[in-house]
Amino acid sequence: MRFALSAEHLDFGASLRKLLDAGRTPAAVRAWASGDPGPGRALIRQLSGAGVLGLAVAERYGGLGAEPIDLVVAFEEIGRAAAPGPLIETAAAIPALLQALPDDGLAARWLPGFAGGAALGTIGFAAPEQSTVAVDADTAEVVLVAHDSIVSIGHRTGQVRSLDPARRLFTVAADDPVTNESERIRLAVEAGFDMGALACAAQLLGAGRALLQTSTEYAKQRRQFGTPIGQFQAVKHKLADVRIAVDLAEPLLYRAALTTTEPTRSRDVSAAVLACGSAAYRAARAALQVHGAIGYTAEYDLSLWLTKVTALRSAWGTAQHHRARIAHALRDEATHDRTTRGIT
């Protein structure tokens, strides 16, 4: 199986990078964090014009009906730019969930607006005995709550402090369910969560690459004892470790994107989330050490990526949750193999 991107994917990623660079993304992120979504919504409309919000939406709903690998390419660039807004929910999680429902009424109602950039959506996946939290529920036009095999329209009930000021978190409560409880609904909720987690992994990998690039450039410029710090072995080794972690996470991410319709989906997505999250966290730690005191200041743009990585690492499930999913999948596969071969 080939995990390298095609020339078309590379060109698509490069075009998105130019768009996000020209869109003054750091200013939009800071405005979004302060409660002004205007610049961020303008940037999101530009992403919509490039097709990003319609990648996971079927053509009959006004989308492109693209493959998950296309979505991964887009979210790597979104992570590299630290773009604000509920993009994972709008472009990945909710479309995957709604299109897996037996009734296409909700998909026909909301997805054309998502694909066209006219509306944003957010979703909270309810956990037993815990508050349900959704990002940017004050800005999104559609707020959903998903729990096991029930999907409901939700409303925000309060705000929660986030590690990333640009990820505005709100507690949400479910109103009347919009789906009937069934096994197919449960599978649709799982599909939505997995697609969201996949996009999150891609965003983490993109953020890790941005941190590595920023740290490398800074190490070439900053001088100590008359020498650029990038010439010191300790700095070289630290940045090399980050590069290795990022490069090793990449094939796991692409593997997960290629198996989203296979029985191993949850296992592969969780492996990608763990690898990309670990690589991005390593990049964040190295960036702080390379930059020194200036890296801790909120006014310096590095902070936008540092807080984003910290928040995203657990936004779509903790490391413990994803390790448990991998262990469960491997155990089921081993049991299936023994049963197939007649071993008890």
mmCIF file of C-alpha atoms in Angstrom:
data_model
loop_
_atom_site.group_PDB
_atom_site.id
_atom_site.type_symbol
_atom_site.label_atom_id
_atom_site.label_comp_id
_atom_site.label_asym_id
_atom_site.label_seq_id
_atom_site.Cartn_x
_atom_site.Cartn_y
_atom_site.Cartn_z
ATOM 1 C CA MET A 1 0.000 0.000 0.000
ATOM 2 C CA ARG A 2 1.344 3.405 -1.005
ATOM 3 C CA PHE A 3 1.151 6.135 1.629
ATOM 4 C CA ALA A 4 2.789 8.951 -0.372
ATOM 5 C CA LEU A 5 0.565 11.771 -1.573
ATOM 6 C CA SER A 6 -0.128 12.199 -5.260
ATOM 7 C CA ALA A 7 0.889 15.287 -7.232
ATOM 8 C CA GLU A 8 -2.749 16.447 -7.141
ATOM 9 C CA HIS A 9 -2.836 16.205 -3.345
ATOM 10 C CA LEU A 10 0.423 18.116 -3.042
ATOM 11 C CA ASP A 11 -0.875 20.861 -5.336
ATOM 12 C CA PHE A 12 -4.126 21.056 -3.365
ATOM 13 C CA GLY A 13 -2.214 21.398 -0.095
ATOM 14 C CA ALA A 14 0.063 24.070 -1.563
ATOM 15 C CA SER A 15 -2.908 26.102 -2.791
ATOM 16 C CA LEU A 16 -4.543 25.974 0.645
ATOM 17 C CA ARG A 17 -1.282 27.022 2.279
ATOM 18 C CA LYS A 18 -1.114 30.103 0.060
ATOM 19 C CA LEU A 19 -4.741 30.934 0.824
ATOM 20 C CA LEU A 20 -4.234 30.653 4.588
ATOM 21 C CA ASP A 21 -0.956 32.586 4.509
ATOM 22 C CA ALA A 22 -2.620 35.411 2.604
ATOM 23 C CA GLY A 23 -5.607 35.422 4.947
ATOM 24 C CA ARG A 24 -3.730 36.848 7.950
ATOM 25 C CA THR A 25 -4.701 33.804 9.964
ATOM 26 C CA PRO A 26 -2.995 34.782 13.278
ATOM 27 C CA ALA A 27 -5.047 37.991 13.375
ATOM 28 C CA ALA A 28 -8.226 36.024 12.676
ATOM 29 C CA VAL A 29 -7.359 33.564 15.450
ATOM 30 C CA ARG A 30 -6.865 36.345 17.986
ATOM 31 C CA ALA A 31 -10.108 38.039 16.925
ATOM 32 C CA TRP A 32 -11.981 34.741 17.260
ATOM 33 C CA ALA A 33 -10.556 34.224 20.755
ATOM 34 C CA SER A 34 -11.706 37.703 21.785
ATOM 35 C CA GLY A 35 -15.270 37.021 20.642
ATOM 36 C CA ASP A 36 -15.116 38.626 17.183
ATOM 37 C CA PRO A 37 -15.783 35.871 14.617
ATOM 38 C CA GLY A 38 -15.827 38.241 11.625
ATOM 39 C CA PRO A 39 -12.265 37.730 10.316
ATOM 40 C CA GLY A 40 -12.475 34.009 11.054
ATOM 41 C CA ARG A 41 -15.763 33.622 9.193
ATOM 42 C CA ALA A 42 -14.256 35.464 6.228
ATOM 43 C CA LEU A 43 -11.339 33.021 6.243
ATOM 44 C CA ILE A 44 -13.722 30.069 6.495
ATOM 45 C CA ARG A 45 -15.670 31.353 3.493
ATOM 46 C CA GLN A 46 -12.416 31.401 1.543
ATOM 47 C CA LEU A 47 -11.780 27.791 2.570
ATOM 48 C CA SER A 48 -15.303 26.955 1.466
ATOM 49 C CA GLY A 49 -14.616 28.568 -1.885
ATOM 50 C CA ALA A 50 -11.606 26.276 -2.240
ATOM 51 C CA GLY A 51 -13.894 23.291 -1.615
ATOM 52 C CA VAL A 52 -12.648 22.377 1.863
ATOM 53 C CA LEU A 53 -16.017 22.407 3.637
ATOM 54 C CA GLY A 54 -17.597 20.263 0.936
ATOM 55 C CA LEU A 55 -14.938 17.574 0.676
ATOM 56 C CA ALA A 56 -16.782 15.055 2.876
ATOM 57 C CA VAL A 57 -20.234 16.081 1.610
ATOM 58 C CA ALA A 58 -21.802 14.019 -1.164
ATOM 59 C CA GLU A 59 -22.479 15.684 -4.498
ATOM 60 C CA ARG A 60 -26.255 15.401 -4.061
ATOM 61 C CA TYR A 61 -25.963 17.761 -1.089
ATOM 62 C CA GLY A 62 -23.804 20.291 -2.915
ATOM 63 C CA GLY A 63 -20.429 18.879 -1.899
ATOM 64 C CA LEU A 64 -17.530 17.304 -3.751
ATOM 65 C CA GLY A 65 -17.856 13.715 -2.508
ATOM 66 C CA ALA A 66 -14.083 13.461 -2.159
ATOM 67 C CA GLU A 67 -12.081 10.739 -0.416
ATOM 68 C CA PRO A 68 -10.983 10.959 3.252
ATOM 69 C CA ILE A 69 -7.371 11.417 2.139
ATOM 70 C CA ASP A 70 -8.405 14.728 0.534
ATOM 71 C CA LEU A 71 -9.869 15.826 3.850
ATOM 72 C CA VAL A 72 -6.635 14.846 5.609
ATOM 73 C CA VAL A 73 -4.588 16.988 3.197
ATOM 74 C CA ALA A 74 -6.867 19.960 3.873
ATOM 75 C CA PHE A 75 -6.731 19.602 7.653
ATOM 76 C CA GLU A 76 -2.966 19.293 7.673
ATOM 77 C CA GLU A 77 -2.885 22.777 6.163
ATOM 78 C CA ILE A 78 -5.566 24.019 8.555
ATOM 79 C CA GLY A 79 -3.412 22.758 11.423
ATOM 80 C CA ARG A 80 -0.296 24.278 9.927
ATOM 81 C CA ALA A 81 -2.063 27.669 9.909
ATOM 82 C CA ALA A 82 -3.873 27.178 13.269
ATOM 83 C CA ALA A 83 -7.099 28.353 11.607
ATOM 84 C CA PRO A 84 -10.020 29.055 13.980
ATOM 85 C CA GLY A 85 -13.586 27.812 14.056
ATOM 86 C CA PRO A 86 -15.455 24.480 14.312
ATOM 87 C CA LEU A 87 -13.941 23.231 11.072
ATOM 88 C CA ILE A 88 -13.544 19.614 12.168
ATOM 89 C CA GLU A 89 -17.187 19.456 13.174
ATOM 90 C CA THR A 90 -18.518 21.268 10.088
ATOM 91 C CA ALA A 91 -16.352 19.647 7.417
ATOM 92 C CA ALA A 92 -15.771 16.156 8.824
ATOM 93 C CA ALA A 93 -17.709 14.872 11.822
ATOM 94 C CA ILE A 94 -21.260 16.083 11.159
ATOM 95 C CA PRO A 95 -21.261 15.248 7.409
ATOM 96 C CA ALA A 96 -20.020 11.713 8.129
ATOM 97 C CA LEU A 97 -22.675 11.229 10.800
ATOM 98 C CA LEU A 98 -25.620 12.641 8.854
ATOM 99 C CA GLN A 99 -24.793 10.798 5.634
ATOM 100 C CA ALA A 100 -24.672 7.488 7.523
ATOM 101 C CA LEU A 101 -28.215 7.932 8.888
ATOM 102 C CA PRO A 102 -30.993 5.835 7.332
ATOM 103 C CA ASP A 103 -33.032 8.990 6.647
ATOM 104 C CA ASP A 104 -31.375 11.705 4.566
ATOM 105 C CA GLY A 105 -33.686 14.472 5.777
ATOM 106 C CA LEU A 106 -31.164 16.025 8.153
ATOM 107 C CA ALA A 107 -28.352 15.754 5.605
ATOM 108 C CA ALA A 108 -30.479 17.491 2.962
ATOM 109 C CA ARG A 109 -31.434 20.162 5.485
ATOM 110 C CA TRP A 110 -27.988 21.166 6.739
ATOM 111 C CA LEU A 111 -25.169 19.864 4.535
ATOM 112 C CA PRO A 112 -25.714 22.203 1.539
ATOM 113 C CA GLY A 113 -25.222 25.157 3.890
ATOM 114 C CA PHE A 114 -22.080 23.608 5.340
ATOM 115 C CA ALA A 115 -20.597 22.854 1.923
ATOM 116 C CA GLY A 116 -21.321 26.372 0.688
ATOM 117 C CA GLY A 117 -19.851 28.081 3.737
ATOM 118 C CA ALA A 118 -23.162 29.675 4.682
ATOM 119 C CA ALA A 119 -23.432 27.824 7.997
ATOM 120 C CA LEU A 120 -21.220 26.211 10.600
ATOM 121 C CA GLY A 121 -22.022 23.240 12.788
ATOM 122 C CA THR A 122 -20.739 21.828 16.032
ATOM 123 C CA ILE A 123 -21.383 18.602 17.889
ATOM 124 C CA GLY A 124 -20.886 17.270 21.374
ATOM 125 C CA PHE A 125 -20.456 13.539 21.911
ATOM 126 C CA ALA A 126 -22.067 12.788 25.259
ATOM 127 C CA ALA A 127 -20.214 10.643 27.781
ATOM 128 C CA PRO A 128 -21.952 8.904 30.700
ATOM 129 C CA GLU A 129 -22.096 11.031 33.854
ATOM 130 C CA GLN A 130 -20.154 13.874 32.217
ATOM 131 C CA SER A 131 -21.148 17.262 30.839
ATOM 132 C CA THR A 132 -21.392 17.392 27.071
ATOM 133 C CA VAL A 133 -19.094 20.026 25.600
ATOM 134 C CA ALA A 134 -19.127 21.479 22.078
ATOM 135 C CA VAL A 135 -16.686 23.939 20.550
ATOM 136 C CA ASP A 136 -17.900 27.332 19.296
ATOM 137 C CA ALA A 137 -21.542 26.616 20.119
ATOM 138 C CA ASP A 138 -22.108 30.382 20.297
ATOM 139 C CA THR A 139 -21.062 30.833 16.660
ATOM 140 C CA ALA A 140 -22.350 27.686 14.951
ATOM 141 C CA GLU A 141 -25.785 27.751 13.357
ATOM 142 C CA VAL A 142 -26.300 24.021 14.026
ATOM 143 C CA VAL A 143 -25.602 22.460 17.433
ATOM 144 C CA LEU A 144 -25.965 18.686 17.785
ATOM 145 C CA VAL A 145 -25.597 16.272 20.685
ATOM 146 C CA ALA A 146 -24.838 12.617 19.972
ATOM 147 C CA HIS A 147 -25.075 9.904 22.586
ATOM 148 C CA ASP A 148 -24.705 6.217 21.734
ATOM 149 C CA SER A 149 -27.622 5.722 19.314
ATOM 150 C CA ILE A 150 -29.432 9.035 19.767
ATOM 151 C CA VAL A 151 -28.811 12.308 17.915
ATOM 152 C CA SER A 152 -30.478 15.481 19.165
ATOM 153 C CA ILE A 153 -30.439 19.178 18.409
ATOM 154 C CA GLY A 154 -28.753 20.905 21.322
ATOM 155 C CA HIS A 155 -28.495 24.290 22.959
ATOM 156 C CA ARG A 156 -25.677 25.815 24.954
ATOM 157 C CA THR A 157 -26.067 26.083 28.699
ATOM 158 C CA GLY A 158 -22.759 27.582 29.843
ATOM 159 C CA GLN A 159 -19.160 28.291 28.901
ATOM 160 C CA VAL A 160 -16.092 26.252 29.841
ATOM 161 C CA ARG A 161 -12.576 27.633 30.003
ATOM 162 C CA SER A 162 -10.361 26.192 27.291
ATOM 163 C CA LEU A 163 -6.596 25.795 27.158
ATOM 164 C CA ASP A 164 -6.837 27.350 23.701
ATOM 165 C CA PRO A 165 -8.660 30.708 23.808
ATOM 166 C CA ALA A 166 -9.547 30.293 20.128
ATOM 167 C CA ARG A 167 -11.432 27.049 20.943
ATOM 168 C CA ARG A 168 -14.441 28.506 22.742
ATOM 169 C CA LEU A 169 -16.004 25.615 24.654
ATOM 170 C CA PHE A 170 -19.611 25.485 25.843
ATOM 171 C CA THR A 171 -21.645 22.937 27.746
ATOM 172 C CA VAL A 172 -24.629 21.856 25.679
ATOM 173 C CA ALA A 173 -27.854 20.098 26.542
ATOM 174 C CA ALA A 174 -29.925 17.907 24.233
ATOM 175 C CA ASP A 175 -33.405 18.907 23.165
ATOM 176 C CA ASP A 176 -35.808 16.462 21.534
ATOM 177 C CA PRO A 177 -34.059 13.674 19.570
ATOM 178 C CA VAL A 178 -34.069 14.024 15.799
ATOM 179 C CA THR A 179 -33.376 10.311 15.223
ATOM 180 C CA ASN A 180 -34.905 7.099 16.482
ATOM 181 C CA GLU A 181 -32.689 4.850 18.562
ATOM 182 C CA SER A 182 -31.313 1.961 16.517
ATOM 183 C CA GLU A 183 -28.127 0.066 15.767
ATOM 184 C CA ARG A 184 -27.696 1.965 12.516
ATOM 185 C CA ILE A 185 -27.825 5.277 14.381
ATOM 186 C CA ARG A 186 -25.122 4.027 16.728
ATOM 187 C CA LEU A 187 -22.919 3.136 13.759
ATOM 188 C CA ALA A 188 -23.572 6.578 12.245
ATOM 189 C CA VAL A 189 -22.470 8.250 15.491
ATOM 190 C CA GLU A 190 -19.301 6.118 15.480
ATOM 191 C CA ALA A 191 -18.638 7.116 11.862
ATOM 192 C CA GLY A 192 -18.997 10.786 12.746
ATOM 193 C CA PHE A 193 -16.668 10.489 15.725
ATOM 194 C CA ASP A 194 -14.041 8.593 13.724
ATOM 195 C CA MET A 195 -14.065 11.123 10.884
ATOM 196 C CA GLY A 196 -13.741 13.960 13.378
ATOM 197 C CA ALA A 197 -10.875 12.202 15.133
ATOM 198 C CA LEU A 198 -9.151 11.623 11.779
ATOM 199 C CA ALA A 199 -9.406 15.325 10.906
ATOM 200 C CA CYS A 200 -8.105 16.184 14.380
ATOM 201 C CA ALA A 201 -5.087 13.914 13.851
ATOM 202 C CA ALA A 202 -4.353 15.647 10.539
ATOM 203 C CA GLN A 203 -4.673 19.057 12.182
ATOM 204 C CA LEU A 204 -2.251 17.988 14.919
ATOM 205 C CA LEU A 205 0.265 16.766 12.356
ATOM 206 C CA GLY A 206 0.027 20.064 10.478
ATOM 207 C CA ALA A 207 0.524 22.019 13.697
ATOM 208 C CA GLY A 208 3.540 19.871 14.535
ATOM 209 C CA ARG A 209 5.074 20.620 11.154
ATOM 210 C CA ALA A 210 4.473 24.351 11.636
ATOM 211 C CA LEU A 211 6.140 24.280 15.049
ATOM 212 C CA LEU A 212 9.113 22.364 13.658
ATOM 213 C CA GLN A 213 9.534 24.827 10.782
ATOM 214 C CA THR A 214 9.233 27.847 13.092
ATOM 215 C CA SER A 215 11.741 26.392 15.555
ATOM 216 C CA THR A 216 14.216 25.513 12.816
ATOM 217 C CA GLU A 217 14.086 29.009 11.327
ATOM 218 C CA TYR A 218 14.457 30.595 14.759
ATOM 219 C CA ALA A 219 17.429 28.365 15.571
ATOM 220 C CA LYS A 220 19.177 29.628 12.434
ATOM 221 C CA GLN A 221 18.679 33.278 13.432
ATOM 222 C CA ARG A 222 19.142 33.380 17.183
ATOM 223 C CA ARG A 223 22.778 33.632 18.207
ATOM 224 C CA GLN A 224 24.544 32.800 21.438
ATOM 225 C CA PHE A 225 28.283 33.197 22.004
ATOM 226 C CA GLY A 226 28.445 34.562 18.465
ATOM 227 C CA THR A 227 27.024 31.353 16.932
ATOM 228 C CA PRO A 228 23.504 30.469 15.704
ATOM 229 C CA ILE A 229 21.990 28.104 18.271
ATOM 230 C CA GLY A 230 21.033 25.765 15.447
ATOM 231 C CA GLN A 231 24.699 24.757 15.243
ATOM 232 C CA PHE A 232 24.673 23.375 18.784
ATOM 233 C CA GLN A 233 24.383 19.594 18.924
ATOM 234 C CA ALA A 234 21.719 19.651 21.652
ATOM 235 C CA VAL A 235 19.434 21.826 19.514
ATOM 236 C CA LYS A 236 20.115 19.772 16.377
ATOM 237 C CA HIS A 237 19.258 16.526 18.137
ATOM 238 C CA LYS A 238 16.061 17.913 19.632
ATOM 239 C CA LEU A 239 14.769 19.170 16.294
ATOM 240 C CA ALA A 240 15.857 15.941 14.589
ATOM 241 C CA ASP A 241 13.801 13.958 17.122
ATOM 242 C CA VAL A 242 10.772 16.088 16.258
ATOM 243 C CA ARG A 243 11.305 15.520 12.539
ATOM 244 C CA ILE A 244 11.492 11.760 13.090
ATOM 245 C CA ALA A 245 8.308 11.751 15.190
ATOM 246 C CA VAL A 246 6.401 13.778 12.588
ATOM 247 C CA ASP A 247 7.607 11.644 9.692
ATOM 248 C CA LEU A 248 6.714 8.398 11.498
ATOM 249 C CA ALA A 249 3.225 9.663 12.335
ATOM 250 C CA GLU A 250 2.456 10.580 8.730
ATOM 251 C CA PRO A 251 1.991 7.042 7.311
ATOM 252 C CA LEU A 252 -0.294 6.106 10.209
ATOM 253 C CA LEU A 253 -2.460 9.111 9.371
ATOM 254 C CA TYR A 254 -2.615 8.235 5.686
ATOM 255 C CA ARG A 255 -3.305 4.586 6.516
ATOM 256 C CA ALA A 256 -6.278 5.648 8.640
ATOM 257 C CA ALA A 257 -7.577 7.834 5.806
ATOM 258 C CA LEU A 258 -7.456 4.863 3.428
ATOM 259 C CA THR A 259 -9.306 2.462 5.778
ATOM 260 C CA THR A 260 -12.271 4.573 6.896
ATOM 261 C CA THR A 261 -14.704 2.122 5.257
ATOM 262 C CA GLU A 262 -13.025 -1.039 6.555
ATOM 263 C CA PRO A 263 -13.587 -2.957 9.817
ATOM 264 C CA THR A 264 -10.236 -1.696 11.139
ATOM 265 C CA ARG A 265 -11.345 1.952 10.985
ATOM 266 C CA SER A 266 -11.520 2.643 14.714
ATOM 267 C CA ARG A 267 -8.152 0.963 15.325
ATOM 268 C CA ASP A 268 -6.388 2.859 12.555
ATOM 269 C CA VAL A 269 -7.935 6.214 13.432
ATOM 270 C CA SER A 270 -6.959 5.825 17.083
ATOM 271 C CA ALA A 271 -3.402 4.890 16.102
ATOM 272 C CA ALA A 272 -3.209 8.028 13.949
ATOM 273 C CA VAL A 273 -4.543 10.242 16.751
ATOM 274 C CA LEU A 274 -1.991 8.864 19.212
ATOM 275 C CA ALA A 275 0.950 9.185 16.826
ATOM 276 C CA CYS A 276 0.074 12.650 15.530
ATOM 277 C CA GLY A 277 -0.762 13.927 19.003
ATOM 278 C CA SER A 278 2.527 12.659 20.395
ATOM 279 C CA ALA A 279 4.518 14.151 17.506
ATOM 280 C CA ALA A 280 2.786 17.533 17.829
ATOM 281 C CA TYR A 281 3.354 17.578 21.590
ATOM 282 C CA ARG A 282 7.050 16.779 21.083
ATOM 283 C CA ALA A 283 7.223 19.624 18.564
ATOM 284 C CA ALA A 284 5.568 21.998 21.041
ATOM 285 C CA ARG A 285 8.007 21.117 23.828
ATOM 286 C CA ALA A 286 10.978 21.531 21.507
ATOM 287 C CA ALA A 287 9.643 24.870 20.247
ATOM 288 C CA LEU A 288 9.407 26.219 23.790
ATOM 289 C CA GLN A 289 12.949 25.118 24.595
ATOM 290 C CA VAL A 290 14.398 26.521 21.369
ATOM 291 C CA HIS A 291 12.617 29.873 21.661
ATOM 292 C CA GLY A 292 13.243 30.342 25.359
ATOM 293 C CA ALA A 293 11.279 32.940 27.325
ATOM 294 C CA ILE A 294 9.710 34.582 24.269
ATOM 295 C CA GLY A 295 7.916 31.321 23.502
ATOM 296 C CA TYR A 296 5.813 31.714 26.650
ATOM 297 C CA THR A 297 4.393 35.119 25.731
ATOM 298 C CA ALA A 298 0.841 35.343 24.416
ATOM 299 C CA GLU A 299 1.802 38.184 22.069
ATOM 300 C CA TYR A 300 4.223 35.962 20.141
ATOM 301 C CA ASP A 301 2.504 33.940 17.393
ATOM 302 C CA LEU A 302 4.108 30.701 18.587
ATOM 303 C CA SER A 303 1.551 30.635 21.402
ATOM 304 C CA LEU A 304 -1.277 30.104 18.901
ATOM 305 C CA TRP A 305 0.138 26.718 17.923
ATOM 306 C CA LEU A 306 1.214 25.739 21.430
ATOM 307 C CA THR A 307 -2.269 26.185 22.884
ATOM 308 C CA LYS A 308 -3.914 24.596 19.846
ATOM 309 C CA VAL A 309 -1.816 21.438 20.155
ATOM 310 C CA THR A 310 -2.421 21.195 23.894
ATOM 311 C CA ALA A 311 -6.186 21.445 23.434
ATOM 312 C CA LEU A 312 -6.509 19.182 20.391
ATOM 313 C CA ARG A 313 -4.568 16.304 21.972
ATOM 314 C CA SER A 314 -7.615 15.410 24.073
ATOM 315 C CA ALA A 315 -10.396 17.159 22.123
ATOM 316 C CA TRP A 316 -11.383 13.948 20.323
ATOM 317 C CA GLY A 317 -10.631 11.426 23.038
ATOM 318 C CA THR A 318 -7.821 11.051 25.517
ATOM 319 C CA ALA A 319 -4.767 8.898 24.886
ATOM 320 C CA GLN A 320 -6.201 6.346 27.311
ATOM 321 C CA HIS A 321 -9.431 6.190 25.309
ATOM 322 C CA HIS A 322 -7.642 5.613 22.012
ATOM 323 C CA ARG A 323 -5.286 3.013 23.471
ATOM 324 C CA ALA A 324 -8.331 1.165 24.787
ATOM 325 C CA ARG A 325 -9.927 1.235 21.335
ATOM 326 C CA ILE A 326 -6.785 -0.188 19.750
ATOM 327 C CA ALA A 327 -6.538 -2.924 22.383
ATOM 328 C CA HIS A 328 -10.213 -3.801 21.931
ATOM 329 C CA ALA A 329 -9.856 -3.998 18.144
ATOM 330 C CA LEU A 330 -6.738 -6.168 18.337
ATOM 331 C CA ARG A 331 -8.427 -8.493 20.827
ATOM 332 C CA ASP A 332 -11.449 -8.865 18.547
ATOM 333 C CA GLU A 333 -9.208 -9.585 15.560
ATOM 334 C CA ALA A 334 -7.289 -12.252 17.498
ATOM 335 C CA THR A 335 -10.547 -13.856 18.631
ATOM 336 C CA HIS A 336 -11.860 -13.852 15.058
ATOM 337 C CA ASP A 337 -8.668 -15.463 13.756
ATOM 338 C CA ARG A 338 -8.785 -18.206 16.358
ATOM 339 C CA THR A 339 -12.444 -18.877 15.596
ATOM 340 C CA THR A 340 -11.777 -19.009 11.860
ATOM 341 C CA ARG A 341 -8.988 -21.536 12.324
ATOM 342 C CA GLY A 342 -11.013 -23.611 14.763
ATOM 343 C CA ILE A 343 -8.790 -22.850 17.748
ATOM 344 C CA THR A 344 -10.486 -22.622 21.141
#
